[in-house]
PDB file of N, CA and C in Angstrom:
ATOM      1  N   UNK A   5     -64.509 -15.233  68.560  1.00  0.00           N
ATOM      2  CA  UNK A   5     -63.268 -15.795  69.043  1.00  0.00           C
ATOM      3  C   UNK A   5     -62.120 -14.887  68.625  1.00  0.00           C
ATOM      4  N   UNK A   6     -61.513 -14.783  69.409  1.00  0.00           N
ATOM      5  CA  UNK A   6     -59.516 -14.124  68.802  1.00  0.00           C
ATOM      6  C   UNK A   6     -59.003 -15.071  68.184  1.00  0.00           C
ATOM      7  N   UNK A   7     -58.352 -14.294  67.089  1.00  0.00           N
ATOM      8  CA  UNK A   7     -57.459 -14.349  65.690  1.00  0.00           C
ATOM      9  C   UNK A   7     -56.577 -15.683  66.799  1.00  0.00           C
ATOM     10  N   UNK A   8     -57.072 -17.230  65.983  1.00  0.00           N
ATOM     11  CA  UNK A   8     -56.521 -18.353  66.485  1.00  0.00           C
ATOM     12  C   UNK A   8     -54.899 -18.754  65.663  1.00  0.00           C
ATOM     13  N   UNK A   9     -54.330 -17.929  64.736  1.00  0.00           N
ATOM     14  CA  UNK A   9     -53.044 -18.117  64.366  1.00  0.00           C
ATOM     15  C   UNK A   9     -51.956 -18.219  64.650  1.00  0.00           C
ATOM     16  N   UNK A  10     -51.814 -18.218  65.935  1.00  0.00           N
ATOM     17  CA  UNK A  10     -51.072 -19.142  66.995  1.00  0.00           C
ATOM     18  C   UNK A  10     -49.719 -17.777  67.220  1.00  0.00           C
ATOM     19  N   UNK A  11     -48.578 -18.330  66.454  1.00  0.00           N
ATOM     20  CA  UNK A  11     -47.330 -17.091  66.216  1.00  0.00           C
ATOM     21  C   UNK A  11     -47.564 -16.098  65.373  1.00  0.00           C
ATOM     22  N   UNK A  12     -48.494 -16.409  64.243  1.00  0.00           N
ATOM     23  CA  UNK A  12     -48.655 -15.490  63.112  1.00  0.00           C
ATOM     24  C   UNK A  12     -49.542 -14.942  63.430  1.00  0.00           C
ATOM     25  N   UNK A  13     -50.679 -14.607  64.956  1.00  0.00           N
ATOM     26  CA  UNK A  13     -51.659 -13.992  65.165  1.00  0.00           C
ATOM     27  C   UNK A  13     -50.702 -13.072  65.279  1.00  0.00           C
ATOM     28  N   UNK A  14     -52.060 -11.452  65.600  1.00  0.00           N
ATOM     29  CA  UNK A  14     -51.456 -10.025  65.619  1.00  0.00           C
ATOM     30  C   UNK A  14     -51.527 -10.099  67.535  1.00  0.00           C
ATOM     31  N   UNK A  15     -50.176 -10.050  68.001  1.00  0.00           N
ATOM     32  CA  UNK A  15     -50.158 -10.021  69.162  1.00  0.00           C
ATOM     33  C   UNK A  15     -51.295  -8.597  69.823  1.00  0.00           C
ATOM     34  N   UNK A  16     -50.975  -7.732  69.122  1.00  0.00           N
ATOM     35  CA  UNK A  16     -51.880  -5.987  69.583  1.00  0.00           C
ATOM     36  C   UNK A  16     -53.494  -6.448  69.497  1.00  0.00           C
ATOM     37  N   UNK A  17     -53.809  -7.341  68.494  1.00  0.00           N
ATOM     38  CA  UNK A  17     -55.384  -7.648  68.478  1.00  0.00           C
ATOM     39  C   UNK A  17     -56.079  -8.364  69.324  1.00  0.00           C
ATOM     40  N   UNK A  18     -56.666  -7.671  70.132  1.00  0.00           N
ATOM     41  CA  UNK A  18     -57.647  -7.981  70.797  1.00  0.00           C
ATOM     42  C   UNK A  18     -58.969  -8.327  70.576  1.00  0.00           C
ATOM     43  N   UNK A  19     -59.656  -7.931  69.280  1.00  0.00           N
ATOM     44  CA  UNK A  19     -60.599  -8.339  69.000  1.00  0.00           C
ATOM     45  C   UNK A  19     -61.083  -9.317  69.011  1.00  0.00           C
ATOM     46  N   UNK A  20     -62.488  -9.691  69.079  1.00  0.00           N
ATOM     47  CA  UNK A  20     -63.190 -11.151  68.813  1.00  0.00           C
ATOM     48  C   UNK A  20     -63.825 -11.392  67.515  1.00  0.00           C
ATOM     49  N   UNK A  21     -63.587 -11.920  66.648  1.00  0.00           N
ATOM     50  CA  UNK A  21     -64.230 -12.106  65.007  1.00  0.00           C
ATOM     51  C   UNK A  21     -64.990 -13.179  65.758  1.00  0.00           C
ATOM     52  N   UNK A  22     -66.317 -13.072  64.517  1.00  0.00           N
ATOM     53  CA  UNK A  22     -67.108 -13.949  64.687  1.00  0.00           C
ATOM     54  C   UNK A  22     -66.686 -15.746  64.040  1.00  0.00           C
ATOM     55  N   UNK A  23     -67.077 -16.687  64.465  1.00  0.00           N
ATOM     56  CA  UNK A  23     -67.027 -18.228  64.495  1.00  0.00           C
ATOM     57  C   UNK A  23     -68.396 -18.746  63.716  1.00  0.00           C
ATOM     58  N   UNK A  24     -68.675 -19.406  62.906  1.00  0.00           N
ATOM     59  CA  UNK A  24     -69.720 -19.804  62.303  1.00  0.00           C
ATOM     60  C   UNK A  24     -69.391 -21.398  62.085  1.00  0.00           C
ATOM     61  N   UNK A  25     -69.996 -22.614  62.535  1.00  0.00           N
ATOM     62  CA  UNK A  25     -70.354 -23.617  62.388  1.00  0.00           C
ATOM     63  C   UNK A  25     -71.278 -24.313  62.313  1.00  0.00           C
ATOM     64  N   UNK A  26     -71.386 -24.843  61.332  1.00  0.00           N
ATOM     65  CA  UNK A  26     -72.655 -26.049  60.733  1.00  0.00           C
ATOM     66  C   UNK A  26     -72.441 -27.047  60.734  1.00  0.00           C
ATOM     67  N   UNK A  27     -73.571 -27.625  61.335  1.00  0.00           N
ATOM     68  CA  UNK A  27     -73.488 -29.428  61.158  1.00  0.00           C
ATOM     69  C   UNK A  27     -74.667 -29.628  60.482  1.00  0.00           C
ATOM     70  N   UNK A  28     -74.282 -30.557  60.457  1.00  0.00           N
ATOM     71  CA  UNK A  28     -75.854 -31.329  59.194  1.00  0.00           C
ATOM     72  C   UNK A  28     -75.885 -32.971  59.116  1.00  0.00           C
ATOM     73  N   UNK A  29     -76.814 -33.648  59.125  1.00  0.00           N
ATOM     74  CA  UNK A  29     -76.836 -35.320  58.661  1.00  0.00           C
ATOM     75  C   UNK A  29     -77.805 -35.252  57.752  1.00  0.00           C
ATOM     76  N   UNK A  30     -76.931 -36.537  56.521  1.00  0.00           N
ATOM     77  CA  UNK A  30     -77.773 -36.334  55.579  1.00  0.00           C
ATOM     78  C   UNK A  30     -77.800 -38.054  55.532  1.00  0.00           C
ATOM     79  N   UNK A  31     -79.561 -38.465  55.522  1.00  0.00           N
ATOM     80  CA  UNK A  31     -80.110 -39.524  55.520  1.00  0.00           C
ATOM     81  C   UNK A  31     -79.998 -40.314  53.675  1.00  0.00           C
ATOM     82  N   UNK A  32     -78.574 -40.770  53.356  1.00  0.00           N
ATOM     83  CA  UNK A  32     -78.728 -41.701  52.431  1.00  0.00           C
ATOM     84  C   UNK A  32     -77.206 -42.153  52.344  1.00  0.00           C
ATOM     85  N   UNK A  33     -77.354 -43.277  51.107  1.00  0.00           N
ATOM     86  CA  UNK A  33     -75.981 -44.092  51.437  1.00  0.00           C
ATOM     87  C   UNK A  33     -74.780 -42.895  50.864  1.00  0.00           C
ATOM     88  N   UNK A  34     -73.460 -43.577  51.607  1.00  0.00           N
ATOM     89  CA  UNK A  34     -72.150 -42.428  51.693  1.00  0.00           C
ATOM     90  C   UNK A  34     -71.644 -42.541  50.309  1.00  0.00           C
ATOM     91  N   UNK A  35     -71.876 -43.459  49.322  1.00  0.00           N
ATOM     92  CA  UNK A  35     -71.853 -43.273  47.493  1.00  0.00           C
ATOM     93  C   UNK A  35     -72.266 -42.371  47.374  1.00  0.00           C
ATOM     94  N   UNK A  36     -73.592 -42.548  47.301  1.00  0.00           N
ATOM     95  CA  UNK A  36     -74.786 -41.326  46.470  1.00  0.00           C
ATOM     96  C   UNK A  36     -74.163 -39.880  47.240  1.00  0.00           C
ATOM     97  N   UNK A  37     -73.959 -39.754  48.447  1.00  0.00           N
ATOM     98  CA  UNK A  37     -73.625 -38.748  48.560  1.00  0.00           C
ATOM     99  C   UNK A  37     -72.222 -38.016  48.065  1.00  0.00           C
ATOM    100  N   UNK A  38     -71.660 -38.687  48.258  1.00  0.00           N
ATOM    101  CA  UNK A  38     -69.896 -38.469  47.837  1.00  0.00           C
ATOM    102  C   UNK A  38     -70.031 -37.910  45.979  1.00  0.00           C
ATOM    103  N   UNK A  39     -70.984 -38.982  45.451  1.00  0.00           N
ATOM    104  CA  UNK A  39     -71.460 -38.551  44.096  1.00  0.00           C
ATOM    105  C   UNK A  39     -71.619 -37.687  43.662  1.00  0.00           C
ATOM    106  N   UNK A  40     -72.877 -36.994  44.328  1.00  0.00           N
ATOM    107  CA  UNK A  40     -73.464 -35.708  44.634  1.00  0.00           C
ATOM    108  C   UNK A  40     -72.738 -34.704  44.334  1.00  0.00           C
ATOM    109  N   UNK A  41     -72.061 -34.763  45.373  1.00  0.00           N
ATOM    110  CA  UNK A  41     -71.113 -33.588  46.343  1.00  0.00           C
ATOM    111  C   UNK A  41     -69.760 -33.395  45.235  1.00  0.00           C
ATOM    112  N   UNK A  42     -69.380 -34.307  44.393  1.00  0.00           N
ATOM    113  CA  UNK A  42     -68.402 -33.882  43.731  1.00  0.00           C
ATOM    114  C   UNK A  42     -68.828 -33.475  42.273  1.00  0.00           C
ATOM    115  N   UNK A  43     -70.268 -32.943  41.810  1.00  0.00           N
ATOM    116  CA  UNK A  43     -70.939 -32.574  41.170  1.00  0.00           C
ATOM    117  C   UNK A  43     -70.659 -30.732  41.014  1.00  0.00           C
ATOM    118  N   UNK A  44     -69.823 -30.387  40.348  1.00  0.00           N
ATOM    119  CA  UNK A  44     -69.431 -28.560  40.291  1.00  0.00           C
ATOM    120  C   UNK A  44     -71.456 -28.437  40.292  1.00  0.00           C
ATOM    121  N   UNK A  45     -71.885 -28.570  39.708  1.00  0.00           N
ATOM    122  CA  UNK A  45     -73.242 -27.960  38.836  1.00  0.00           C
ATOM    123  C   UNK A  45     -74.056 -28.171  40.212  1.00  0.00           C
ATOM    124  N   UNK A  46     -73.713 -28.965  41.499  1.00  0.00           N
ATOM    125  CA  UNK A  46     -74.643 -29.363  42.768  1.00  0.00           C
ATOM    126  C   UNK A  46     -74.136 -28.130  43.696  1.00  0.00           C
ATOM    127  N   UNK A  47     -73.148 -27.708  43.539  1.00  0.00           N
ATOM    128  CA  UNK A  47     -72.595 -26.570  44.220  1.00  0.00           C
ATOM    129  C   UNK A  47     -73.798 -25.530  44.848  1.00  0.00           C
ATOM    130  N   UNK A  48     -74.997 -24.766  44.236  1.00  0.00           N
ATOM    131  CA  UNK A  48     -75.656 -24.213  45.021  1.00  0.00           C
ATOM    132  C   UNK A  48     -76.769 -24.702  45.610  1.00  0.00           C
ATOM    133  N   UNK A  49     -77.041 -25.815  45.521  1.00  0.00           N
ATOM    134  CA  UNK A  49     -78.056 -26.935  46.321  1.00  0.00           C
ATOM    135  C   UNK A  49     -77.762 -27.009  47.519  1.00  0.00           C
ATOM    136  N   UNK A  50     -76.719 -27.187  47.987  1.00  0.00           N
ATOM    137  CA  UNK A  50     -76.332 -27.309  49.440  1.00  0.00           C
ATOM    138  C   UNK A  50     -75.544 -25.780  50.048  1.00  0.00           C
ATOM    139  N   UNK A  51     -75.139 -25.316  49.301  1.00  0.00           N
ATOM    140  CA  UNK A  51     -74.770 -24.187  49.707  1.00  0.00           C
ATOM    141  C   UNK A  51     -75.203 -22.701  49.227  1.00  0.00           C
ATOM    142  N   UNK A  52     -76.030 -21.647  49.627  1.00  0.00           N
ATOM    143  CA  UNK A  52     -76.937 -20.929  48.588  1.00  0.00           C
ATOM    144  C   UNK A  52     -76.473 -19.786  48.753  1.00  0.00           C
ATOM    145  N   UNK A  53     -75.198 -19.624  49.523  1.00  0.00           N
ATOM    146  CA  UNK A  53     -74.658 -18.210  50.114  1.00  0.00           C
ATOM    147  C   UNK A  53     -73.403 -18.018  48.633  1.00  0.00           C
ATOM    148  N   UNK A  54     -73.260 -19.099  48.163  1.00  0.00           N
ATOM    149  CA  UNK A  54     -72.113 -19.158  47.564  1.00  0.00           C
ATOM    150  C   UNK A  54     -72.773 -18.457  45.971  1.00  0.00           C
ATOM    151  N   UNK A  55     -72.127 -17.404  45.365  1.00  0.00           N
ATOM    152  CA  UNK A  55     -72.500 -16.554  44.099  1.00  0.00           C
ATOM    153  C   UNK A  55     -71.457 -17.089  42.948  1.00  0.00           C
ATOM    154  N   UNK A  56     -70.465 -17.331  42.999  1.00  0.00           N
ATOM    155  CA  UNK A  56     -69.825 -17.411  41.704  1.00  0.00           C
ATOM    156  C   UNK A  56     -69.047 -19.429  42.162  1.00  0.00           C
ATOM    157  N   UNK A  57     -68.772 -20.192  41.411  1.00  0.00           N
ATOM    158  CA  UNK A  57     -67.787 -21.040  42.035  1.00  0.00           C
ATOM    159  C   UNK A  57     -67.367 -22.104  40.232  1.00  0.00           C
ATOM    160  N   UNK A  58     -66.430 -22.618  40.384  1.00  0.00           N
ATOM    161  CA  UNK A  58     -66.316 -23.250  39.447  1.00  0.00           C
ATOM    162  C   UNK A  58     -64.961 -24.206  39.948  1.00  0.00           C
ATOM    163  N   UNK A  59     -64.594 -25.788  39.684  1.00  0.00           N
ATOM    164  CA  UNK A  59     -63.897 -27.012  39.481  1.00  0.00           C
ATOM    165  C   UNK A  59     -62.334 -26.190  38.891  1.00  0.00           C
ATOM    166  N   UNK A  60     -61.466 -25.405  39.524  1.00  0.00           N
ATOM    167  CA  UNK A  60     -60.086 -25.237  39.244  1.00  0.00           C
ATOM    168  C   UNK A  60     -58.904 -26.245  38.905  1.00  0.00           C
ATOM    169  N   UNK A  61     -59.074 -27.457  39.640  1.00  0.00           N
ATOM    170  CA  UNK A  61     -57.885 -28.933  38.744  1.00  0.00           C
ATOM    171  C   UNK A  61     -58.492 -29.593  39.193  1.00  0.00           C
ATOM    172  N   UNK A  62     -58.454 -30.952  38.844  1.00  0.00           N
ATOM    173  CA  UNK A  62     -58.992 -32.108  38.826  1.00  0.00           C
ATOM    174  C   UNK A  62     -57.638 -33.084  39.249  1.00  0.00           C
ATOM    175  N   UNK A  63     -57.200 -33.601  40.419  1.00  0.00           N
ATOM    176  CA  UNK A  63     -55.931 -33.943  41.360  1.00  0.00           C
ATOM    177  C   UNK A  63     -55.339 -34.876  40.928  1.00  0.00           C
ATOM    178  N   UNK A  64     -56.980 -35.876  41.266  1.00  0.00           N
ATOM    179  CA  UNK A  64     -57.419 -37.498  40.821  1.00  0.00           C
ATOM    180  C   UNK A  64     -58.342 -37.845  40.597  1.00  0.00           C
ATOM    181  N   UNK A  65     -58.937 -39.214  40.508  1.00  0.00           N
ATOM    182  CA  UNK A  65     -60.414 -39.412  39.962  1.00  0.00           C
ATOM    183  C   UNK A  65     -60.972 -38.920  41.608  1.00  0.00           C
ATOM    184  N   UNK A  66     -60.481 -39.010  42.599  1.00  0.00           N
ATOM    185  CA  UNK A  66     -60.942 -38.444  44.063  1.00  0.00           C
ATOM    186  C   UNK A  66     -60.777 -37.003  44.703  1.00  0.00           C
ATOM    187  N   UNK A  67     -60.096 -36.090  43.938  1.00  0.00           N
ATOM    188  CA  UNK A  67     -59.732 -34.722  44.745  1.00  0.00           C
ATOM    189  C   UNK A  67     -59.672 -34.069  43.811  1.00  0.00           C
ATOM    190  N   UNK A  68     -59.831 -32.567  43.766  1.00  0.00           N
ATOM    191  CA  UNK A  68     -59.806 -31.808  43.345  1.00  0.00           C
ATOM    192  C   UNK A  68     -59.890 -30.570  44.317  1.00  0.00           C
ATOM    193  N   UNK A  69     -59.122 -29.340  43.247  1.00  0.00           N
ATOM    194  CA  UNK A  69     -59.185 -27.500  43.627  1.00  0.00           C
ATOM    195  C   UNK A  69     -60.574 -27.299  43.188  1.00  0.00           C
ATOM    196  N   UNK A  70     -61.335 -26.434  43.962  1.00  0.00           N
ATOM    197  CA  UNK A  70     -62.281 -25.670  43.868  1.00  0.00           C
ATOM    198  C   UNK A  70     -62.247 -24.587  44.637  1.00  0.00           C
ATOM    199  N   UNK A  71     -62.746 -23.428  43.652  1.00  0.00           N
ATOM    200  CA  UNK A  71     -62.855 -21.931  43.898  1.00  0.00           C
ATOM    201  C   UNK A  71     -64.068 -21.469  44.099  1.00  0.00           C
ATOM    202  N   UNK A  72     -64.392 -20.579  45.171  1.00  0.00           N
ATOM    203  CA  UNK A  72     -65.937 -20.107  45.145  1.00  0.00           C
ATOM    204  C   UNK A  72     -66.009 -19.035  45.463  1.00  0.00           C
ATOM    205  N   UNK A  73     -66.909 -17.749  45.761  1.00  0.00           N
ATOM    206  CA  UNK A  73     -67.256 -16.740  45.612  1.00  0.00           C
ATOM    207  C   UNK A  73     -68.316 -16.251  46.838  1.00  0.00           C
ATOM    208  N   UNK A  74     -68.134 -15.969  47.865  1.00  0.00           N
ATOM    209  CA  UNK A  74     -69.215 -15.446  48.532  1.00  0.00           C
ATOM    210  C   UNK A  74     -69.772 -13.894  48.702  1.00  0.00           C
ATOM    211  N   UNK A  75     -70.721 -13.425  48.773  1.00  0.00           N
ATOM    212  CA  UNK A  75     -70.958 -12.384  49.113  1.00  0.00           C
ATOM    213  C   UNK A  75     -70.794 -11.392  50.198  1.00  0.00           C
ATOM    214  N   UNK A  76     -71.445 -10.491  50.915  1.00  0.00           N
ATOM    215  CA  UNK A  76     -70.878  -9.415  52.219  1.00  0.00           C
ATOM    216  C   UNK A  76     -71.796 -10.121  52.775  1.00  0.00           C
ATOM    217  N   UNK A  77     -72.120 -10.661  54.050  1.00  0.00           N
ATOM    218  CA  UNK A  77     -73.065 -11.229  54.993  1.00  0.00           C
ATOM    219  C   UNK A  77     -72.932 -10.644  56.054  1.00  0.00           C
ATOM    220  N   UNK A  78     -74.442  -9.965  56.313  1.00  0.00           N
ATOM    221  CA  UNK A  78     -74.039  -9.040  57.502  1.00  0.00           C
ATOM    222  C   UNK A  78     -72.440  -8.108  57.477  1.00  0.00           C
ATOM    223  N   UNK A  79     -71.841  -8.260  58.739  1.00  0.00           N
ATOM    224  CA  UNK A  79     -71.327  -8.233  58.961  1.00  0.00           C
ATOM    225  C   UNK A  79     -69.667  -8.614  58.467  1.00  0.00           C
ATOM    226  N   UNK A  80     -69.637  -9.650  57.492  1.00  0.00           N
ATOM    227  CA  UNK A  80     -68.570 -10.592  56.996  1.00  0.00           C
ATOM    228  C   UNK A  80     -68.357  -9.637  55.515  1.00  0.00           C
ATOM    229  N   UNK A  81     -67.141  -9.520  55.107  1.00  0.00           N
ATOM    230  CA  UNK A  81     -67.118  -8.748  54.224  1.00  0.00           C
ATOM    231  C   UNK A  81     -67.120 -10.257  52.925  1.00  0.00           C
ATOM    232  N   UNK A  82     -67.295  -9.672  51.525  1.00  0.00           N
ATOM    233  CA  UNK A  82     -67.398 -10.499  50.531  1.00  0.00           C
ATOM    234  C   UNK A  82     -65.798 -11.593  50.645  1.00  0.00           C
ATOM    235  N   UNK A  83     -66.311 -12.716  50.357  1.00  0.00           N
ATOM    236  CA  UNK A  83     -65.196 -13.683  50.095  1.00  0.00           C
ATOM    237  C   UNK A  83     -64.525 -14.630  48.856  1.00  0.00           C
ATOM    238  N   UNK A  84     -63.210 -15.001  48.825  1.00  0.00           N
ATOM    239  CA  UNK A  84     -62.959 -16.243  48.107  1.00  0.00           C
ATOM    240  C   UNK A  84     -62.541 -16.946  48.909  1.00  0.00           C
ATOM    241  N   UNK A  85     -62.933 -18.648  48.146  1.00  0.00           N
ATOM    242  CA  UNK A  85     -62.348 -19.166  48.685  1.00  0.00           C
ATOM    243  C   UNK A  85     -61.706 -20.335  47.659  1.00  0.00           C
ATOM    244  N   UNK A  86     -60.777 -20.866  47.851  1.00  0.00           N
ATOM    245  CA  UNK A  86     -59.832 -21.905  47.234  1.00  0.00           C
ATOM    246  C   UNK A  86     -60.233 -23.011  48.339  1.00  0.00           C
ATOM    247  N   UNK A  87     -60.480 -24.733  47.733  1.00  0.00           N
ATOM    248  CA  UNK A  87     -60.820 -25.430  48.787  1.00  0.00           C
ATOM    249  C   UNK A  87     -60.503 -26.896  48.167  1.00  0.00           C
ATOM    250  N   UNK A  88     -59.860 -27.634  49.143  1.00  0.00           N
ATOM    251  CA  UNK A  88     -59.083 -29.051  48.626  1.00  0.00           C
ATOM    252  C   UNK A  88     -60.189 -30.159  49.007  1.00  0.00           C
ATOM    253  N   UNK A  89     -61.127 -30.379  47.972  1.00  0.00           N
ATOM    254  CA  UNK A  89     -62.085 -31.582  47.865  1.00  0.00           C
ATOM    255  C   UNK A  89     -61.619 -32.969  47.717  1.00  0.00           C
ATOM    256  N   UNK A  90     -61.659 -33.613  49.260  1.00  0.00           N
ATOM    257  CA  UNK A  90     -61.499 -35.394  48.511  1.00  0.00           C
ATOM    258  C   UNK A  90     -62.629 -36.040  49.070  1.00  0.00           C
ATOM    259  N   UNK A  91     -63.233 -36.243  48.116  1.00  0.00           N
ATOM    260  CA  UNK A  91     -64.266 -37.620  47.941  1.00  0.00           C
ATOM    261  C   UNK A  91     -63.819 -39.059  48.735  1.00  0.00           C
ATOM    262  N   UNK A  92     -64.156 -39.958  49.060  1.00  0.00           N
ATOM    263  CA  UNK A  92     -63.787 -41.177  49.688  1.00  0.00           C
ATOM    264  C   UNK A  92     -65.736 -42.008  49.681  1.00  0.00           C
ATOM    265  N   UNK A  93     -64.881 -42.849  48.751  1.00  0.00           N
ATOM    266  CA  UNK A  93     -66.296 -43.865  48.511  1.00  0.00           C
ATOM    267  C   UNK A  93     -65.839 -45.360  49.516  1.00  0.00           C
TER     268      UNK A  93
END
């Protein structure tokens, strides 16, 4: 797809970067999962691309900053990422 940044895209770029989306269903109740999932230490269970990551603030007992670390994939050069987690039980 082309650079979707609307005014702040590079008008001269023409290129197409690649788009990557995942879906997934996961068969158990939306507690246990929400549980799970706000587990720093569950971090490479569901996600195995991810190399470095660690719990940056803690918001509320429901949200938090988290930072993670990806590698060069193919094509994709190595990444960070900063990411706003809210839980909802």
């Amino acid at each position: 797809m082309q650079d979707s940044r609307g005014d702040r895209a590079n008008k001269d770029d023409e290129l197409e970067y690649p788009c990557i989306k995942c879906v997934s269903r996961i068969d158990a109740p939306l507690e246990d999962v929400c549980t799970y999932l706000s587990q720093e230490s569950a971090s490479p269970d569901y996600n195995d691309v991810v190399e470095k990551h660690k719990d940056i603030e803690e918001i509320s007992p429901n949200a938090k900053l988290c930072w993670s670390q990806s590698p060069q994939i193919l094509f994709l050069k190595p990444r960070d990422f900063v990411t706003f987690c809210h839980h909802r039980w």
